[in-house]
Coordinates of C-alpha atoms in Angstrom, one line a residue:
Chain A
M1 CA 12.5 22.2 23.4
V2 CA 8.8 22.4 24.4
S3 CA 8.4 20.8 27.6
R4 CA 5.9 18.1 28.0
P5 CA 3.1 20.0 29.8
L6 CA 3.1 22.8 27.2
R7 CA 3.3 19.9 24.5
A8 CA 0.1 18.1 25.9
W9 CA -1.6 21.5 25.9
L10 CA -0.8 22.3 22.4
D11 CA -1.8 19.0 21.9
R12 CA -5.4 19.5 23.4
A13 CA -5.6 22.9 22.0
L14 CA -5.0 21.6 18.4
S15 CA -7.8 19.0 18.9
L16 CA -10.1 21.1 20.2
S17 CA -9.7 23.6 17.3
A18 CA -9.9 20.7 14.8
G19 CA -13.2 19.5 16.6
L20 CA -14.6 23.1 16.6
C21 CA -13.9 23.3 12.9
A22 CA -15.5 20.0 12.0
A23 CA -18.5 20.9 14.4
I24 CA -19.0 24.2 12.3
A25 CA -18.9 22.4 9.1
A26 CA -21.5 19.7 10.6
A27 CA -23.6 22.3 12.0
L28 CA -24.0 24.3 9.1
F29 CA -25.3 21.5 7.0
V30 CA -27.6 20.6 9.6
A31 CA -28.8 24.2 9.9
I32 CA -29.4 24.4 6.0
A33 CA -31.3 21.0 6.1
A34 CA -33.3 22.1 9.2
I35 CA -34.3 25.5 7.6
L36 CA -35.1 23.8 4.5
L37 CA -37.2 21.1 5.9
R38 CA -39.2 23.7 8.2
R39 CA -40.0 26.0 5.4
G40 CA -40.7 23.2 3.1
L41 CA -42.8 21.0 5.3
P42 CA -46.0 22.3 4.4
A43 CA -45.4 21.4 0.7
L44 CA -43.6 18.1 1.4
D45 CA -46.0 15.2 1.2
A46 CA -45.7 11.8 -0.5
N47 CA -47.1 13.2 -3.8
F48 CA -44.7 16.2 -4.1
L49 CA -42.1 14.1 -5.6
F50 CA -44.6 12.4 -8.2
T51 CA -47.0 15.1 -9.2
E52 CA -46.5 17.6 -12.0
S53 CA -46.1 21.6 -10.9
T54 CA -48.9 23.7 -11.8
S55 CA -49.9 27.4 -11.6
A56 CA -46.5 28.5 -12.3
G57 CA -44.8 26.4 -9.6
A58 CA -47.5 27.5 -7.1
A59 CA -49.1 24.1 -6.7
G60 CA -48.5 20.6 -7.6
G61 CA -45.1 18.8 -7.0
V62 CA -41.8 18.3 -8.9
R63 CA -42.1 15.3 -10.9
Y64 CA -40.5 16.5 -14.1
Q65 CA -38.1 18.7 -12.3
L66 CA -36.7 15.6 -10.6
L67 CA -36.7 13.6 -13.7
G68 CA -35.3 16.2 -15.5
T69 CA -32.4 16.7 -13.1
L70 CA -31.9 12.7 -13.2
I71 CA -31.7 12.8 -16.8
L72 CA -29.0 15.5 -16.9
M73 CA -27.3 13.7 -14.2
A74 CA -27.3 10.2 -16.0
T75 CA -26.2 11.9 -19.3
A76 CA -23.3 13.6 -17.6
L77 CA -22.3 10.4 -16.0
L78 CA -22.2 8.6 -19.4
L79 CA -20.6 11.2 -21.2
V80 CA -17.9 11.8 -18.6
A81 CA -16.5 8.5 -18.0
P82 CA -14.6 7.5 -21.0
P83 CA -12.9 10.8 -21.4
A84 CA -12.1 10.8 -17.7
V85 CA -10.3 7.4 -18.1
A86 CA -8.6 8.2 -21.1
L87 CA -7.3 11.4 -19.8
A88 CA -6.2 10.1 -16.5
L89 CA -4.3 7.1 -18.5
L90 CA -2.8 9.7 -20.7
Q91 CA -1.4 11.8 -17.6
T92 CA -0.5 8.6 -15.7
V93 CA 0.8 5.9 -18.4
Y94 CA 1.5 7.5 -21.7
L95 CA 2.6 11.1 -21.2
P96 CA 6.1 11.8 -20.2
A97 CA 6.4 13.1 -16.7
A98 CA 6.7 16.7 -17.6
A99 CA 3.7 16.6 -19.9
G100 CA 1.8 14.7 -17.4
R101 CA 2.2 17.4 -14.8
K102 CA 1.3 20.0 -17.2
L103 CA -2.0 18.2 -18.0
R104 CA -2.6 17.8 -14.2
I105 CA -2.2 21.6 -13.7
A106 CA -4.5 22.1 -16.6
L107 CA -7.1 19.8 -15.2
L108 CA -6.8 21.3 -11.5
T109 CA -7.2 24.9 -13.2
A110 CA -10.4 23.9 -15.1
N111 CA -11.9 22.4 -11.8
G112 CA -11.9 26.1 -10.7
V113 CA -13.6 27.5 -13.7
P114 CA -16.9 29.2 -12.7
S115 CA -19.7 27.2 -13.9
V116 CA -21.1 30.1 -15.7
L117 CA -18.8 30.0 -18.0
F118 CA -19.1 26.1 -19.0
G119 CA -22.6 27.2 -19.1
I120 CA -21.5 30.1 -22.0
F121 CA -19.1 27.7 -23.8
G122 CA -21.9 25.2 -23.8
L123 CA -24.3 27.3 -25.1
L124 CA -22.0 28.4 -27.9
L125 CA -20.9 24.9 -28.9
F126 CA -24.0 22.8 -28.5
S127 CA -26.8 25.0 -28.8
R128 CA -25.7 27.1 -31.6
W129 CA -22.9 25.7 -33.2
L130 CA -24.3 22.3 -33.3
G131 CA -27.8 23.4 -33.6
W132 CA -29.4 21.5 -30.6
G133 CA -30.8 24.7 -29.0
K134 CA -32.2 23.9 -25.5
S135 CA -31.7 20.2 -25.0
W136 CA -31.2 17.6 -22.2
L137 CA -28.2 16.5 -24.2
A138 CA -26.4 19.8 -24.5
G139 CA -27.2 20.4 -20.6
G140 CA -25.8 17.0 -19.8
A141 CA -22.5 17.5 -22.2
V142 CA -22.0 20.9 -20.2
L143 CA -22.4 19.1 -16.9
A144 CA -19.9 16.4 -17.8
M145 CA -17.5 19.0 -18.9
M146 CA -17.7 20.6 -15.5
M147 CA -17.4 16.9 -13.9
L148 CA -14.5 16.0 -16.0
P149 CA -11.7 17.4 -13.9
T150 CA -12.9 16.1 -10.5
A151 CA -13.4 12.6 -12.0
C152 CA -10.1 12.8 -13.9
V153 CA -8.0 14.0 -10.7
A154 CA -9.5 11.4 -8.4
L155 CA -8.7 8.7 -11.0
I156 CA -5.3 9.8 -11.6
D157 CA -4.7 9.8 -7.6
R158 CA -6.0 6.2 -7.3
I159 CA -3.9 5.2 -10.4
E160 CA -0.7 6.7 -8.8
S161 CA -1.5 5.4 -5.3
L162 CA -1.3 2.0 -7.1
P163 CA 1.5 -0.1 -5.6
G164 CA 4.4 0.0 -7.9
R165 CA 5.1 -3.9 -7.3
Y166 CA 1.8 -4.7 -9.3
L167 CA 3.2 -2.9 -12.3
E168 CA 6.5 -4.5 -12.0
A169 CA 5.2 -8.0 -11.4
A170 CA 2.8 -7.7 -14.2
A171 CA 5.8 -6.5 -16.5
G172 CA 7.7 -9.2 -15.2
L173 CA 5.5 -11.7 -16.5
G174 CA 6.0 -10.1 -20.1
L175 CA 2.6 -8.3 -20.2
S176 CA 2.3 -5.5 -22.5
R177 CA 1.5 -1.8 -21.6
A178 CA -2.0 -2.3 -22.9
Q179 CA -2.3 -5.5 -21.1
I180 CA -1.1 -4.0 -17.7
V181 CA -3.6 -1.0 -18.1
R182 CA -6.6 -3.5 -18.9
A183 CA -5.5 -6.1 -16.3
V184 CA -3.7 -4.1 -13.5
V185 CA -4.3 -0.5 -13.8
L186 CA -8.1 -0.1 -14.5
P187 CA -9.6 -2.8 -12.2
Q188 CA -7.8 -1.4 -9.4
S189 CA -8.9 2.0 -10.0
V190 CA -12.5 1.6 -10.3
S191 CA -13.1 2.7 -6.9
G192 CA -11.1 6.0 -7.6
L193 CA -13.4 6.6 -10.8
A194 CA -16.5 5.8 -9.2
S195 CA -15.7 8.0 -6.1
G196 CA -14.5 11.1 -8.5
L197 CA -17.5 10.5 -10.7
L198 CA -19.9 10.6 -7.9
L199 CA -18.4 13.6 -6.2
G200 CA -18.4 15.5 -9.5
L201 CA -22.0 14.5 -10.1
A202 CA -23.1 15.7 -6.4
R203 CA -21.6 19.1 -7.4
A204 CA -23.1 19.2 -10.8
A205 CA -26.6 18.3 -9.7
G206 CA -27.1 21.4 -7.9
E207 CA -25.5 23.8 -10.7
T208 CA -28.1 26.4 -12.2
A209 CA -25.7 28.1 -14.5
P210 CA -24.6 25.8 -16.9
I211 CA -28.1 24.5 -17.6
L212 CA -29.7 27.9 -17.8
F213 CA -28.6 28.6 -21.2
T214 CA -28.4 24.9 -22.6
A215 CA -30.9 22.5 -21.3
A216 CA -33.5 23.9 -18.5
V217 CA -36.8 25.5 -19.1
F218 CA -39.4 26.5 -16.4
S219 CA -42.5 24.7 -17.7
G220 CA -43.9 22.7 -20.3
A221 CA -41.4 20.0 -20.8
T222 CA -41.8 16.7 -19.9
W223 CA -40.0 13.4 -21.2
P224 CA -37.4 14.2 -24.0
S225 CA -38.8 13.1 -27.4
G226 CA -35.2 13.8 -29.4
I227 CA -32.2 16.0 -29.2
R228 CA -32.9 19.4 -30.9
E229 CA -35.0 21.9 -28.8
N230 CA -35.9 19.1 -26.3
P231 CA -35.3 20.9 -23.0
V232 CA -36.1 19.6 -19.6
L233 CA -37.0 21.0 -16.5
A234 CA -34.8 20.8 -13.6
L235 CA -34.8 21.5 -9.9
P236 CA -31.8 23.9 -9.6
Y237 CA -33.5 26.1 -12.4
H238 CA -36.8 25.5 -10.8
I239 CA -35.5 26.8 -7.5
F240 CA -33.9 29.7 -9.1
V241 CA -37.1 31.0 -10.8
L242 CA -39.2 30.5 -7.6
A243 CA -36.7 32.3 -5.5
Q244 CA -36.4 35.2 -8.0
D245 CA -40.1 35.6 -9.4
S246 CA -42.6 34.5 -6.7
L247 CA -44.0 36.3 -3.7
D248 CA -46.8 33.9 -3.4
P249 CA -46.6 31.8 0.0
A250 CA -47.6 28.6 -1.7
S251 CA -44.8 29.2 -4.2
Q252 CA -42.5 29.9 -1.5
D253 CA -43.3 26.6 0.3
R254 CA -42.7 24.7 -3.0
L255 CA -39.3 26.7 -3.3
W256 CA -38.2 25.3 0.1
A257 CA -39.5 21.8 -0.5
S258 CA -37.7 21.6 -3.8
A259 CA -34.5 23.1 -2.2
F260 CA -35.0 20.3 0.3
V261 CA -35.3 17.5 -2.4
L262 CA -32.4 18.8 -4.4
L263 CA -30.3 18.7 -1.3
A264 CA -31.4 15.2 -0.3
L265 CA -30.5 14.2 -4.1
V266 CA -27.0 15.7 -3.7
L267 CA -26.8 14.0 -0.2
L268 CA -27.7 10.7 -1.6
V269 CA -25.0 10.9 -4.5
S270 CA -22.3 12.1 -2.0
L271 CA -23.3 9.1 0.5
A272 CA -23.2 6.7 -2.5
A273 CA -19.6 7.6 -3.0
L274 CA -18.7 7.2 0.8
P275 CA -18.0 3.4 0.8
V276 CA -15.6 3.8 -2.2
R277 CA -14.0 6.5 -0.6
L278 CA -13.7 4.9 2.8
K279 CA -12.2 1.9 0.9
L280 CA -9.6 4.1 -0.8
H281 CA -8.7 5.8 2.7
Q282 CA -8.1 2.2 4.1
E283 CA -5.9 1.0 1.7
A284 CA -3.7 4.1 1.7
R285 CA -3.4 3.4 5.7
D286 CA -2.7 -0.4 5.0
G287 CA -0.2 0.9 2.3
Chain B
M1 CA 18.2 3.1 -3.7
V2 CA 17.3 2.0 -7.1
E3 CA 14.9 -0.6 -5.9
A4 CA 12.9 1.8 -4.0
V5 CA 12.0 4.0 -7.1
R6 CA 8.5 3.4 -8.1
P7 CA 8.2 1.8 -11.7
S8 CA 6.9 4.0 -14.4
L9 CA 5.1 2.6 -17.2
A10 CA 5.5 5.9 -19.2
L11 CA 9.0 5.4 -20.5
G12 CA 7.8 3.7 -23.8
A13 CA 10.0 0.6 -22.8
F14 CA 7.6 -1.7 -24.0
A15 CA 8.0 -1.3 -28.0
G16 CA 9.7 -3.5 -30.2
E17 CA 8.9 -6.1 -32.9
A18 CA 12.0 -8.2 -33.5
A19 CA 12.3 -11.9 -32.3
G20 CA 12.9 -12.2 -28.5
A21 CA 15.9 -13.6 -26.6
G22 CA 16.9 -17.1 -26.3
S23 CA 16.6 -20.6 -27.7
A24 CA 14.4 -23.7 -26.9
T25 CA 17.2 -24.9 -24.6
A26 CA 18.4 -23.0 -21.5
P27 CA 20.5 -20.1 -22.7
V28 CA 24.0 -18.7 -21.5
L29 CA 23.7 -15.2 -19.6
N30 CA 26.6 -12.8 -20.0
T31 CA 27.2 -9.4 -19.6
R32 CA 30.0 -7.2 -21.5
A33 CA 31.2 -4.2 -19.6
L34 CA 27.6 -3.6 -18.1
S35 CA 27.4 -0.3 -16.4
V36 CA 24.5 1.3 -15.0
T37 CA 24.2 4.9 -13.6
A38 CA 21.5 7.0 -11.8
G39 CA 22.2 10.7 -13.1
R40 CA 25.7 10.7 -12.3
R41 CA 26.0 8.2 -9.5
P42 CA 27.4 4.9 -10.8
L43 CA 25.3 1.9 -9.4
L44 CA 27.1 -1.1 -11.5
R45 CA 30.6 -0.6 -13.1
E46 CA 31.8 -2.7 -16.0
I47 CA 30.5 -6.0 -14.9
D48 CA 31.8 -8.9 -17.1
L49 CA 30.0 -12.3 -16.2
R50 CA 29.3 -15.3 -17.9
I51 CA 27.0 -17.9 -16.4
D52 CA 26.4 -21.5 -18.2
A53 CA 23.4 -22.8 -19.7
G54 CA 21.3 -24.4 -17.4
S55 CA 23.1 -23.8 -14.1
I56 CA 22.0 -22.3 -11.0
C57 CA 24.0 -19.5 -10.0
A58 CA 23.8 -17.6 -6.7
L59 CA 24.5 -14.0 -6.6
L60 CA 25.9 -12.9 -3.2
G61 CA 26.9 -9.6 -1.9
P62 CA 26.4 -6.8 0.7
S63 CA 23.0 -4.7 0.6
G64 CA 22.9 -1.8 -2.0
V65 CA 25.8 -3.3 -4.0
G66 CA 23.5 -3.6 -7.1
K67 CA 22.6 -7.2 -7.1
T68 CA 18.7 -6.5 -8.0
T69 CA 20.0 -3.8 -10.5
L70 CA 21.9 -6.6 -12.3
L71 CA 19.3 -9.2 -12.2
K72 CA 16.9 -6.5 -13.9
C73 CA 19.3 -5.9 -16.6
F74 CA 18.6 -9.5 -18.0
N75 CA 14.9 -9.1 -18.6
R76 CA 14.9 -5.3 -18.9
L77 CA 12.6 -4.5 -15.9
I78 CA 15.4 -2.1 -15.3
D79 CA 13.6 0.1 -18.1
L80 CA 10.8 0.6 -15.6
T81 CA 13.1 2.5 -13.1
P82 CA 13.2 6.4 -14.6
G83 CA 16.3 8.0 -14.7
L84 CA 18.9 5.0 -15.3
S85 CA 21.2 4.6 -18.1
L86 CA 23.1 1.7 -19.3
E87 CA 26.4 1.1 -21.2
G88 CA 27.7 -2.3 -22.4
D89 CA 25.8 -5.3 -23.3
V90 CA 23.6 -7.8 -21.9
R91 CA 23.0 -11.1 -23.7
I92 CA 21.0 -14.1 -23.2
G93 CA 21.8 -17.1 -25.6
G94 CA 24.2 -15.0 -27.6
R95 CA 21.6 -12.1 -28.4
S96 CA 21.7 -8.7 -26.7
V97 CA 18.6 -7.8 -25.0
L98 CA 19.4 -4.4 -24.9
G99 CA 18.6 -3.2 -28.4
R100 CA 15.7 -1.3 -29.5
E101 CA 14.5 -3.8 -31.7
V102 CA 14.2 -6.5 -29.0
D103 CA 10.8 -7.5 -28.2
V104 CA 11.0 -6.6 -24.3
D105 CA 7.4 -8.3 -23.4
Q106 CA 8.6 -11.2 -25.2
L107 CA 11.8 -11.2 -23.5
R108 CA 10.2 -10.8 -20.0
S109 CA 7.8 -13.9 -20.7
R110 CA 11.0 -16.1 -21.3
V111 CA 13.2 -14.7 -18.5
G112 CA 10.8 -15.1 -15.5
M113 CA 11.6 -13.2 -12.1
L114 CA 10.5 -13.8 -8.5
F115 CA 10.7 -10.9 -6.4
Q116 CA 11.8 -10.4 -2.6
Q117 CA 8.0 -9.9 -1.6
P118 CA 5.3 -12.2 -2.9
V119 CA 3.2 -9.9 -5.5
V120 CA -0.1 -11.6 -5.9
F121 CA -2.7 -9.8 -7.5
P122 CA -5.9 -9.2 -5.9
R123 CA -7.6 -12.1 -7.5
S124 CA -8.4 -16.0 -6.8
V125 CA -5.5 -18.3 -6.6
Y126 CA -6.4 -19.8 -10.0
E127 CA -6.7 -16.5 -11.6
N128 CA -3.3 -15.5 -10.2
V129 CA -1.3 -18.5 -11.4
L130 CA -3.4 -17.9 -15.2
F131 CA -2.5 -14.3 -14.9
G132 CA 0.7 -14.3 -17.5
L133 CA -0.4 -17.6 -19.2
R134 CA -3.6 -16.4 -20.5
R135 CA -2.2 -13.0 -21.8
V136 CA 1.1 -14.0 -22.8
R137 CA 0.7 -17.5 -24.0
R138 CA -2.3 -17.1 -26.2
A139 CA -1.5 -20.0 -28.3
V140 CA -2.3 -22.5 -25.1
P141 CA -6.2 -23.2 -25.6
K142 CA -8.5 -22.6 -22.5
R143 CA -9.4 -26.3 -22.1
E144 CA -5.5 -26.8 -21.1
W145 CA -5.7 -24.1 -18.5
P146 CA -6.8 -25.9 -15.5
G147 CA -4.4 -28.9 -16.3
R148 CA -1.6 -26.5 -16.4
V149 CA -2.7 -24.6 -13.2
E150 CA -2.7 -28.2 -11.4
A151 CA 0.8 -29.2 -13.0
V152 CA 2.5 -26.0 -11.7
L153 CA 0.8 -25.8 -8.6
R154 CA 2.2 -29.3 -8.1
Q155 CA 5.6 -28.3 -9.1
V156 CA 5.9 -25.7 -6.3
S157 CA 4.1 -28.0 -3.7
L158 CA 1.2 -25.9 -3.4
W159 CA -1.4 -28.2 -4.8
D160 CA -2.4 -29.8 -1.8
E161 CA -2.6 -27.0 0.2
V162 CA -5.1 -24.6 -2.2
A163 CA -7.1 -27.7 -4.4
D164 CA -10.0 -26.9 -2.4
R165 CA -9.6 -23.1 -2.3
L166 CA -8.6 -22.1 -6.2
S167 CA -11.5 -19.7 -6.2
S168 CA -10.4 -18.0 -2.9
A169 CA -8.4 -14.8 -2.9
A170 CA -4.7 -15.4 -3.3
A171 CA -4.3 -12.4 -0.8
E172 CA -5.7 -15.0 2.1
L173 CA -2.8 -17.4 1.8
S174 CA 0.2 -17.1 3.9
V175 CA 3.4 -15.2 2.7
G176 CA 5.2 -18.6 2.1
Q177 CA 2.1 -20.0 0.1
Q178 CA 2.0 -16.4 -1.8
Q179 CA 5.5 -16.8 -3.1
R180 CA 5.1 -20.3 -4.1
L181 CA 2.0 -19.1 -5.8
C182 CA 4.2 -16.4 -7.6
L183 CA 6.7 -18.9 -8.5
A184 CA 4.0 -21.2 -10.1
R185 CA 2.6 -18.1 -12.0
T186 CA 6.1 -17.6 -13.4
L187 CA 6.7 -21.3 -14.1
A188 CA 3.3 -21.7 -16.1
L189 CA 5.2 -19.4 -18.8
E190 CA 8.0 -22.2 -18.9
P191 CA 10.8 -19.3 -18.8
E192 CA 14.1 -20.5 -20.0
V193 CA 15.8 -18.1 -17.5
L194 CA 14.4 -17.7 -13.8
L195 CA 15.8 -14.6 -12.0
M196 CA 15.1 -14.9 -7.9
D197 CA 15.7 -11.8 -5.7
E198 CA 16.0 -13.2 -2.4
P199 CA 12.9 -15.0 -2.9
T200 CA 13.0 -16.8 0.5
S201 CA 14.3 -13.8 2.9
A202 CA 10.8 -13.6 4.2
L203 CA 9.5 -17.1 4.4
D204 CA 9.4 -19.9 6.9
P205 CA 11.7 -22.7 6.8
A206 CA 9.2 -25.0 5.0
S207 CA 8.4 -22.9 2.2
T208 CA 12.1 -22.1 1.7
A209 CA 12.8 -25.6 1.6
A210 CA 10.0 -26.0 -0.8
I211 CA 11.4 -23.5 -3.2
E212 CA 15.0 -24.6 -2.8
Q213 CA 13.9 -28.1 -3.9
L214 CA 11.9 -26.6 -6.8
V215 CA 14.8 -24.9 -8.2
L216 CA 17.4 -27.7 -7.6
S217 CA 14.9 -29.8 -10.1
L218 CA 15.3 -27.2 -12.7
A219 CA 19.0 -27.5 -13.1
G220 CA 19.8 -28.5 -16.6
R221 CA 16.8 -27.1 -18.2
T222 CA 16.3 -23.6 -16.7
T223 CA 19.5 -21.0 -16.0
V224 CA 18.6 -19.6 -12.4
L225 CA 20.3 -16.6 -11.2
W226 CA 19.4 -16.3 -7.5
V227 CA 20.1 -13.2 -5.3
T228 CA 20.8 -14.1 -1.6
H229 CA 22.5 -12.7 1.5
D230 CA 22.9 -16.3 2.9
P231 CA 26.2 -18.0 2.1
E232 CA 24.9 -21.4 3.4
Q233 CA 21.8 -21.2 1.3
A234 CA 24.3 -20.3 -1.9
R235 CA 26.1 -23.4 -1.1
R236 CA 22.9 -25.4 -0.8
I237 CA 21.5 -24.5 -4.1
A238 CA 23.9 -23.4 -6.4
G239 CA 26.6 -24.6 -8.8
C240 CA 28.3 -21.4 -9.0
I241 CA 28.3 -18.2 -6.7
V242 CA 29.0 -14.8 -8.1
H243 CA 30.5 -12.5 -5.5
M244 CA 29.6 -8.9 -5.9
E245 CA 31.4 -6.0 -4.0
S246 CA 31.4 -2.3 -3.8
R247 CA 34.2 -0.3 -5.5
D248 CA 34.3 3.3 -5.8
G249 CA 30.6 3.5 -4.9
A250 CA 29.5 1.2 -7.6
G251 CA 28.9 -2.7 -7.6
C252 CA 31.0 -4.9 -9.6
V253 CA 31.9 -8.4 -9.6
G254 CA 34.6 -9.6 -7.2
A255 CA 34.8 -13.1 -7.9
C256 CA 33.2 -15.9 -9.5
E257 CA 33.3 -19.2 -7.7
S258 CA 32.5 -22.7 -9.3
L259 CA 31.5 -25.0 -6.8
K260 CA 30.9 -27.9 -9.0
D261 CA 32.6 -29.5 -12.1
G262 CA 32.8 -27.8 -15.2
S263 CA 32.9 -23.6 -15.8
L264 CA 29.4 -22.7 -14.7
C265 CA 30.2 -19.1 -14.3
E266 CA 33.2 -17.0 -15.1
L267 CA 34.4 -13.1 -15.2
G268 CA 34.8 -11.6 -18.5
S269 CA 38.2 -11.7 -20.2
A270 CA 39.4 -8.3 -18.8
E271 CA 39.1 -9.5 -15.2
K272 CA 39.2 -13.3 -15.2
E273 CA 39.7 -14.7 -11.7
V274 CA 37.8 -18.0 -11.6
T275 CA 38.4 -19.9 -8.5
G276 CA 37.0 -23.6 -7.4

């Protein structure tokens, strides 16, 4: 038996260490944001988002880098949603339990695959085999592949947390399995899908390696006019090149400012997922 | 207990193309040597039972004796519980419901079920009433939906309480109102058999009385099997009482008691103990 004072002390110690860990995580984010903002401030103004970069990134803004990143994100989002729903339904509804467990393990494993491998796979499949070359669609497809496990697992978790009584009541009325999926499972899992998609997107938005080989160039691209050999500019790649190549102080300012814009973009996407995640947590608490 | 296991949609239990169970009139329910096991653990052992068409029969017995399990055999909701196996036969209107050729979806639409706790879908009151009707009875034209909704809500004495908030969320209703809404949703399909799993155990006296009155009004047209723990309620509503008991760790029928004239329920020929 643990005495009451010791129990209270252990409880306080545990609370304190949990608070400390949370504070470290929050401080890390605040520190990164503060450094980016302080260093990028000389370049950050109202025009930075809306003007084209010039002089190899030493002047101008990130108009097409931001646009290219948004194109890649939107493409990835559109491409990943249907297979994420299909795989989640396959795992939870259609596959026998043992096969479903194997699929889940495969998805979790895919979640841990380094992004550069997705990039190389995309290079071989989309750019070479399908002949798209460097293309916004190839980049979006690679990012979609990267997002798939996150979106899928989030949706599976949501479907599995649906109260069994809904399924039983719908089946009891004579609805077929397909009707139950359409009328009960999918409508009540939308929040899980949205949450998974946005979290996956937040991660994919900042990735450089997958688009390095498949979609992004440093300059010259504007609005894509087709699929084949239609690359885009992208913030992560822009930052990557500026960080590697430029010793010019003006470029350095723009490097930090671009990084701040990317961080803000990722933060916005993560915040967009927050309401649905809070709703899921609330539902989990309410049973 | 079996009832606590989460239903699974991954059992392939919805297959089947042949004609469903039952005829146009209320059908006879019967089981022959029905046994249900979960792995090696028996849940029901050799149940032989016959319930006459159109009768209201109460199923009485201690908790865990398998009343809900027996109920779910009649509409094959038992299929949704993984790991159970059935032996013997279950017949409705003379046709077996356990065969692979049975259209289980059609069977369930004709054998309605009301659960212990009301299960309203996160939709409006109106949408909840229509939930099964619009998907399962597709021959019913859309213009008839409002009339059907009003009729079944009146049938369960809920119309006056919800007429002005049909588009409100069903979850905002009281538990008693929700249970009557679930009953209305089931009745909208005009089932020939109604399985009721302690439907009033969580309800206030007014809602309990409304449901009892409604079920009494169905006598002769719909065969009702009502699980209850309350012997008084069983005698109020039922024409016959099936007493279930536990034997060797599994549920079986101890006696079948007919409260009114005629043989409303009886045990199978192997173990006939009709009283009353």
